[in-house]
Short mmCIF file of C-alpha atoms and ligand atoms in Angstrom, two decimals:
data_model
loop_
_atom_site.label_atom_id
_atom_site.label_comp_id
_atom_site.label_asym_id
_atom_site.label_seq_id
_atom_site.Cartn_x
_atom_site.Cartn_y
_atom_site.Cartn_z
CA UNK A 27 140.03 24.92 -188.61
CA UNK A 28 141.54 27.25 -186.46
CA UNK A 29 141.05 30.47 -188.47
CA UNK A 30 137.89 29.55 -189.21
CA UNK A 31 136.59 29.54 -185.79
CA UNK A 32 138.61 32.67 -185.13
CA UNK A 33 136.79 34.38 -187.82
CA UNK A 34 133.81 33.14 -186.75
CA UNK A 35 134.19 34.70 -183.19
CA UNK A 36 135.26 38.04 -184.57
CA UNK A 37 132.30 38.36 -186.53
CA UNK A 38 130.27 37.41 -183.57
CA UNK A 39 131.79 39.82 -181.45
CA UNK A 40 131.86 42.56 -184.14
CA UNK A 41 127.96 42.01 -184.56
CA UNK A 42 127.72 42.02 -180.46
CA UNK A 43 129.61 45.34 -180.24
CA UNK A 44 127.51 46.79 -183.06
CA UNK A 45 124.19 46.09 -181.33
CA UNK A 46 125.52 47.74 -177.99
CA UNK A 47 126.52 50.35 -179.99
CA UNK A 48 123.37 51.17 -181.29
CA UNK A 49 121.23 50.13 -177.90
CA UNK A 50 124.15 52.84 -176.35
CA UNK A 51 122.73 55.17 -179.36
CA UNK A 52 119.40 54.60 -178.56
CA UNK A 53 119.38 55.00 -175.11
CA UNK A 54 120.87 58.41 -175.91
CA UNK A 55 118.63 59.54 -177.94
CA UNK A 56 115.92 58.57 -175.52
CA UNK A 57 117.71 60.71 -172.91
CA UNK A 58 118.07 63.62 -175.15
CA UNK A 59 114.22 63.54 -175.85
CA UNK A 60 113.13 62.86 -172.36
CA UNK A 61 115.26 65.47 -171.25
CA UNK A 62 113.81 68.23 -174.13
CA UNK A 63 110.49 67.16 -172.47
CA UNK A 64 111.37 67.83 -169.52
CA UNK A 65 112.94 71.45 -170.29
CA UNK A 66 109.36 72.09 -172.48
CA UNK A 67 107.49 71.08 -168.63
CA UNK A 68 109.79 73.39 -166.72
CA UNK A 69 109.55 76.46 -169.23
CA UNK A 70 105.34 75.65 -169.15
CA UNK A 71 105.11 75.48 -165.62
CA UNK A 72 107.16 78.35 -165.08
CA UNK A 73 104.82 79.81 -167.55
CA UNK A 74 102.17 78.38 -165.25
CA UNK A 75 103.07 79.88 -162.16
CA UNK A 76 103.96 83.89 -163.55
CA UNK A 77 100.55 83.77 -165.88
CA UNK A 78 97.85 83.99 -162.96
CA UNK A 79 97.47 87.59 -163.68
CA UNK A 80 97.38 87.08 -167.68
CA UNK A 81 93.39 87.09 -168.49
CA UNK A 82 93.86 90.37 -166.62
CA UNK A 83 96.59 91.32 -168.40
CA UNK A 84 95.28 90.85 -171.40
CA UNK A 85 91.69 91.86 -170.39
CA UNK A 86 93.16 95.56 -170.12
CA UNK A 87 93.46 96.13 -173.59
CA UNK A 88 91.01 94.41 -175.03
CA UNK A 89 88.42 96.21 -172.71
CA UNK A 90 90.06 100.01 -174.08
CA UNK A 91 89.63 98.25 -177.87
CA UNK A 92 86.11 97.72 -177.07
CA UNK A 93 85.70 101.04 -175.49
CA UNK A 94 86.84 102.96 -178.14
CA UNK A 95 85.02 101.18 -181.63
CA UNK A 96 81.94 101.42 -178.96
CA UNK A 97 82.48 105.23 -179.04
CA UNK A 98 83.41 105.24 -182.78
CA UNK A 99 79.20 103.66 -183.11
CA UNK A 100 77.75 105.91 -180.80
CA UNK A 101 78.46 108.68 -182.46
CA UNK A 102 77.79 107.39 -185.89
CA UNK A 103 74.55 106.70 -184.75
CA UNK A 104 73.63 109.87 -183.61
CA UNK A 105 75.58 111.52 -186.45
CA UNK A 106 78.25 113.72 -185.03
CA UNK A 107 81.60 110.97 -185.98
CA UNK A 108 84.38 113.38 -186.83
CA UNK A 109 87.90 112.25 -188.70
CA UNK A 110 89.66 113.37 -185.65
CA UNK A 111 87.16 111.26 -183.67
CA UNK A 112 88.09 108.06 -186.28
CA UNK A 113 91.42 109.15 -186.48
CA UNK A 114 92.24 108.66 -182.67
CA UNK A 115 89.69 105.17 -182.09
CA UNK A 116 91.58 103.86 -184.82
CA UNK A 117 95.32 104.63 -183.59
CA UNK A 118 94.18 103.54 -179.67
CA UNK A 119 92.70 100.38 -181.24
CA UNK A 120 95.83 99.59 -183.15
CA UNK A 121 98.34 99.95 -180.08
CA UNK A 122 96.32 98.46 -177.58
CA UNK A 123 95.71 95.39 -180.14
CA UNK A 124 99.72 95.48 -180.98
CA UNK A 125 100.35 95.35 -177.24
CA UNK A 126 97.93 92.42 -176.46
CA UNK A 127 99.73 90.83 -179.80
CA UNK A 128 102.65 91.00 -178.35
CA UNK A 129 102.32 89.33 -174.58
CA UNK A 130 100.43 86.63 -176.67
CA UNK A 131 103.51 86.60 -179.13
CA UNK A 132 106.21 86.16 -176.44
CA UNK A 133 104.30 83.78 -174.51
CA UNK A 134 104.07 81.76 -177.57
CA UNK A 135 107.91 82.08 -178.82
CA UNK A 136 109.05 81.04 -175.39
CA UNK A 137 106.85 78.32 -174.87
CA UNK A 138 107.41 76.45 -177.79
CA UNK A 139 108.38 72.71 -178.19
CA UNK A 140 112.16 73.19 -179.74
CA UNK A 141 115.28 71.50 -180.48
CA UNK A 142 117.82 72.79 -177.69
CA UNK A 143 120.34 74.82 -179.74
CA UNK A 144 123.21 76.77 -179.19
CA UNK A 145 123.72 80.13 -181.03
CA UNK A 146 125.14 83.90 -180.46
CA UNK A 147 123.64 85.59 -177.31
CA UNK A 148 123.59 88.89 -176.34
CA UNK A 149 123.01 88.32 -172.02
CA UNK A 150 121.52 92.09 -171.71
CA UNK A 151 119.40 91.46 -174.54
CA UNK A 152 118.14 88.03 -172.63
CA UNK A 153 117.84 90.00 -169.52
CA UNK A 154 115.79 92.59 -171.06
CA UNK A 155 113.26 89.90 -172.85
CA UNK A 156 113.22 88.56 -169.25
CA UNK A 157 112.05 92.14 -167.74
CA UNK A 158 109.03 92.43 -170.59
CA UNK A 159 107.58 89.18 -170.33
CA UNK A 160 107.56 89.71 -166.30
CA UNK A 161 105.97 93.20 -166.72
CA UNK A 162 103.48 91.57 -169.63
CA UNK A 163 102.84 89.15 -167.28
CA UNK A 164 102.11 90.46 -164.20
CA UNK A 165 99.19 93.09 -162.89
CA UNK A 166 101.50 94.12 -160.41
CA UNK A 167 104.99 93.15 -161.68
CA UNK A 168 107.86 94.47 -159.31
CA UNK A 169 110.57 97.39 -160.76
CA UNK A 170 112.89 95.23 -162.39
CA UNK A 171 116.03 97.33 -162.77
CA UNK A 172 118.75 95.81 -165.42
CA UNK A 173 122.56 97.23 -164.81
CA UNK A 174 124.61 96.25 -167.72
CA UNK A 175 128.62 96.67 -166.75
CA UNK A 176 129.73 94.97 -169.64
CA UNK A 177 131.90 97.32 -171.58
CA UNK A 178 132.82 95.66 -174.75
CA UNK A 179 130.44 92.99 -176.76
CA UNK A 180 129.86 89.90 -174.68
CA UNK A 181 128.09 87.52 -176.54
CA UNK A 182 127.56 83.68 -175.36
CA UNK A 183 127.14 80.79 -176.64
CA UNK A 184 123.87 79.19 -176.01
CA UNK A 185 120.34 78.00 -176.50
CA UNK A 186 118.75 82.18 -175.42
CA UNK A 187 115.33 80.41 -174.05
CA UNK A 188 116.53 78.02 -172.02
CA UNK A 189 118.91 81.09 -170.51
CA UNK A 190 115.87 83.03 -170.33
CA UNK A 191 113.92 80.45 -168.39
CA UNK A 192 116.72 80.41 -166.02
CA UNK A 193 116.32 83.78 -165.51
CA UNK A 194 112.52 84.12 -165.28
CA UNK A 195 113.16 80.77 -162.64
CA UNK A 196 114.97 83.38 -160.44
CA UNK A 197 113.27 86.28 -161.11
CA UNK A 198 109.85 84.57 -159.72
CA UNK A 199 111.39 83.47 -156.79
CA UNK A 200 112.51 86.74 -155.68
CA UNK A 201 109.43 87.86 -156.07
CA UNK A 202 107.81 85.20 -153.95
CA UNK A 203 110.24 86.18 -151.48
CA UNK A 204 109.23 89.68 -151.26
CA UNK A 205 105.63 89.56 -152.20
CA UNK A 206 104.05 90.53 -148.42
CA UNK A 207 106.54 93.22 -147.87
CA UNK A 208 106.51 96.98 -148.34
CA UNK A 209 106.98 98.22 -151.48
CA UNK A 210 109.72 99.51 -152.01
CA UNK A 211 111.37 96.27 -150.66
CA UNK A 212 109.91 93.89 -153.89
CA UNK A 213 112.27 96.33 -156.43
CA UNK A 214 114.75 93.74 -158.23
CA UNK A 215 117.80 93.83 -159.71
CA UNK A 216 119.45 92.24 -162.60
CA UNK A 217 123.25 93.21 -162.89
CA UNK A 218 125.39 91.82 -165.58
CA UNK A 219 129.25 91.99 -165.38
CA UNK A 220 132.09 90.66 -166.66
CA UNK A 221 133.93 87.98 -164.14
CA UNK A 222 137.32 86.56 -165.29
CA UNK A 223 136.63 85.88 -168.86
CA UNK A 224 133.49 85.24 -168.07
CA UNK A 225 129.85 86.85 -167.70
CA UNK A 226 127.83 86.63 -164.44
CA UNK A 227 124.42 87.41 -163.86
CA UNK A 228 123.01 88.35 -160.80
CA UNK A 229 118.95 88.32 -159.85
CA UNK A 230 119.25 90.68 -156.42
CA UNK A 231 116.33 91.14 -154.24
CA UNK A 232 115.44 92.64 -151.01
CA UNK A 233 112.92 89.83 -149.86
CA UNK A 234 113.05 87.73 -147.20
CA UNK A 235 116.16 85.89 -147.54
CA UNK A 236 117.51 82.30 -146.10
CA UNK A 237 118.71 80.99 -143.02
CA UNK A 238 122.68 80.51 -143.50
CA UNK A 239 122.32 76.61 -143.30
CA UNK A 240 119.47 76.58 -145.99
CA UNK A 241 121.80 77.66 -148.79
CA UNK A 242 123.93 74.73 -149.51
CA UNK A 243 120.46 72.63 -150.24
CA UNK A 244 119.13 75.22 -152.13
CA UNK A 245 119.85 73.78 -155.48
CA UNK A 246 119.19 69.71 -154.32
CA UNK A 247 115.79 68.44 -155.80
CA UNK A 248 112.40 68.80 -153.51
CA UNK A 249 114.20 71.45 -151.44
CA UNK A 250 111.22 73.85 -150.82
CA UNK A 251 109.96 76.25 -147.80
CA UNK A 252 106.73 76.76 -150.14
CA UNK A 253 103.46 74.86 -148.77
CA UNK A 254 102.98 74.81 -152.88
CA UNK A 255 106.62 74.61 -153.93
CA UNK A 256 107.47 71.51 -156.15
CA UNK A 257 111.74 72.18 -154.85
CA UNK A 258 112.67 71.47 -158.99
CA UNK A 259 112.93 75.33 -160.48
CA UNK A 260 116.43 75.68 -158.97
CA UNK A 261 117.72 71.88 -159.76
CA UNK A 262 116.62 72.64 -163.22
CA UNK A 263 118.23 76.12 -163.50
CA UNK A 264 122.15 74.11 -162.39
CA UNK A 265 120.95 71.44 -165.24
CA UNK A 266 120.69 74.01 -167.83
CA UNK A 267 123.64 76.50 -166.72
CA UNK A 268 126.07 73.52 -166.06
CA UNK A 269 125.29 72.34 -170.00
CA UNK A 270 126.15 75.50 -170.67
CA UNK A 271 129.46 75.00 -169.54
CA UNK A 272 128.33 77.67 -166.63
CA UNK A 273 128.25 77.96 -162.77
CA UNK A 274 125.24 78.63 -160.70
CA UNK A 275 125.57 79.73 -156.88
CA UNK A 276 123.57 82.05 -153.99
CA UNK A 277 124.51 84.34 -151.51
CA UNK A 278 122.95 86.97 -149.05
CA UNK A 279 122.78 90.18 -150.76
CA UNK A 280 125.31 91.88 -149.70
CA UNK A 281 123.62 95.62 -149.06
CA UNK A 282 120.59 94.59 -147.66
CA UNK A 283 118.58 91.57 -146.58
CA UNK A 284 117.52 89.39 -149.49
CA UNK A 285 119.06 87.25 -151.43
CA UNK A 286 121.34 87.03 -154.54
CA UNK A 287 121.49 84.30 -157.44
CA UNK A 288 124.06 84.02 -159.91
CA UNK A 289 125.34 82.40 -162.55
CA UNK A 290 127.93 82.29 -164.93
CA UNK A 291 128.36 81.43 -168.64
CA UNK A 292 131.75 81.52 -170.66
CA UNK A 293 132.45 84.14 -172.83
CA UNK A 294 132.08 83.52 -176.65
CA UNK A 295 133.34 87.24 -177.50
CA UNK A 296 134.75 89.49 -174.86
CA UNK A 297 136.47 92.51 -175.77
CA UNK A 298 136.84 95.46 -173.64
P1 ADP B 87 110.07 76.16 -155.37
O1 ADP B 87 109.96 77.58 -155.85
O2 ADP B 87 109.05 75.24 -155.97
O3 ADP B 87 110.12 76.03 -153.87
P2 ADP B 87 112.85 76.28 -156.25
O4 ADP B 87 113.80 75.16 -156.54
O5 ADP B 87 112.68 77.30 -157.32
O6 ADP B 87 111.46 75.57 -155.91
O7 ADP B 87 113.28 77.01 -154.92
C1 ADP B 87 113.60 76.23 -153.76
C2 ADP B 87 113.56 77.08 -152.52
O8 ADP B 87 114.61 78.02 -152.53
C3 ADP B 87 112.30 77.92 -152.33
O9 ADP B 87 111.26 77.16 -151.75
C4 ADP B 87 112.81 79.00 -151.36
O10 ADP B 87 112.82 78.51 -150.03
C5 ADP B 87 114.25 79.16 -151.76
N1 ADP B 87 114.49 80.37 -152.56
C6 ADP B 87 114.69 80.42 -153.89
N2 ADP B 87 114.90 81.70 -154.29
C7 ADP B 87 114.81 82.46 -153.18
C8 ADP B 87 114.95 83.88 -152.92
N3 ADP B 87 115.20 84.76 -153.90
N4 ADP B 87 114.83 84.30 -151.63
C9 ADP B 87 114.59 83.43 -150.63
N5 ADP B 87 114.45 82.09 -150.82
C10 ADP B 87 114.57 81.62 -152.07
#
């Protein structure tokens, strides 16, 4: 009688623990997916917010691919259309149509809905991809200067667009933060180093910077000074570095006024 109700409570609580093992599984998987979501919002509305100048953007070429097959009629029509004539249309055509393809291209690769993954990445390479989707972007994109000090190969480990919206997260804001000032004061920098077994990366810009006490909030959710800002770029940028097993932080730049953001990611491959 004994065992029997002894069995009997096992397999109840066996059957118990298996269904809060699979509500725990569920509820996992739910977290997972609502947070992919929310990574596929942030990259679109960082997307959002650099693409104002886009139809522009894009308007440039299209408007010299019109010019030119214009030309290329006109002068059929009234009968003098050389080769050479053909010759250059046809080449002017092709790169301004390869150079639309390609904003349109890398708009499209980085705003895909994905599986976060982790794989080999090169951080220079991600800072570079960075730089040409801001220039793409923008009518009147800042000088975005990349200084690589690595020495040896550097690759980490990690999902390369969710590094790259990271990056493009900083890389607006220092451009917000220099927009209304002279010129030669909106020029960024993006230097990558190594830092004890590590590799940091560091947005620097010459903008207008932060009071001392605003930096420790910096990175807590709804901190803005923007009469548009939403506060969630740089809570979203710590989400994604610290999965990467990274560090974010800020600081005054150190030469000038402006600020510098940095973070870090651990090494996969670091040889001097
Ligand atoms: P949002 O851009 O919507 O305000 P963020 O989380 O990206 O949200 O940024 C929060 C705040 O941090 C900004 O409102 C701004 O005050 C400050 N900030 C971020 N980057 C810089 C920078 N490079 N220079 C000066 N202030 C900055």
């Amino acid at each position: 009688m004994h065992t029997v109700r002894v069995e009997h409570q096992v397999h109840r609580r066996t059957a118990e623990l298996r269904e809060s093992l699979a509500a725990r599984d569920q509820a996992e998987a739910k977290m997972r997916e609502s947070q992919e979501q929310m990574e596929h919002l942030s990259r679109l509305s960082v997307l959002g917010e650099l693409s104002g100048n886009l139809a522009h953007e894009l308007n440039q070429p299209l408007t010299t691919i019109g010019t030119y097959a214009r030309t290329v009629l006109r002068r059929q029509e009234s009968g003098n259309l050389t080769q050479e004539a053909i010759t250059e249309a046809s080449s002017e055509i092709a790169k301004e149509a390869e150079r639309a393809g390609g904003i349109v291209q890398r708009i499209r690769h980085f705003a895909r809905k994905r599986l976060a993954t982790r794989e080999e990445v090169n951080p220079a390479m991600i800072a570079e991809e960075a730089r040409r989707l801001i220039v793409g972007m923008l009518a009147r994109a800042p000088e975005v200067s990349i200084e690589n000090q690595l020495t040896g190969n550097c690759q980490v480990l990690a999902d390369g667009a969710q590094i790259l919206q990271v990056l493009l997260n900083l890389i607006k804001n220092a451009i917000d933060a220099s927009r209304d000032l002279p010129v030669e004061r909106q020029n960024l920098r993006i230097v990558i180093e190594p830092l004890d077994n590590r590799v940091a990366l560091h947005v620097i810009d010459q903008g207008i910077g932060l009071e001392a006490e605003q930096i420790p909030h910096l990175f807590e959710p709804f901190f803005t000074t923007k009469p548009d800002g939403l506060g969630l770029g740089l809570p979203i940028c710590k989400t994604i570095i610290e999965a990467h097993g990274g560090r974010i932080w800020a600081e005054p730049n150190q030469e000038s006024p402006g600020m510098c953001f940095s973070f870090s990611l651990p090494c996969h491959e670091l040889s001097a």
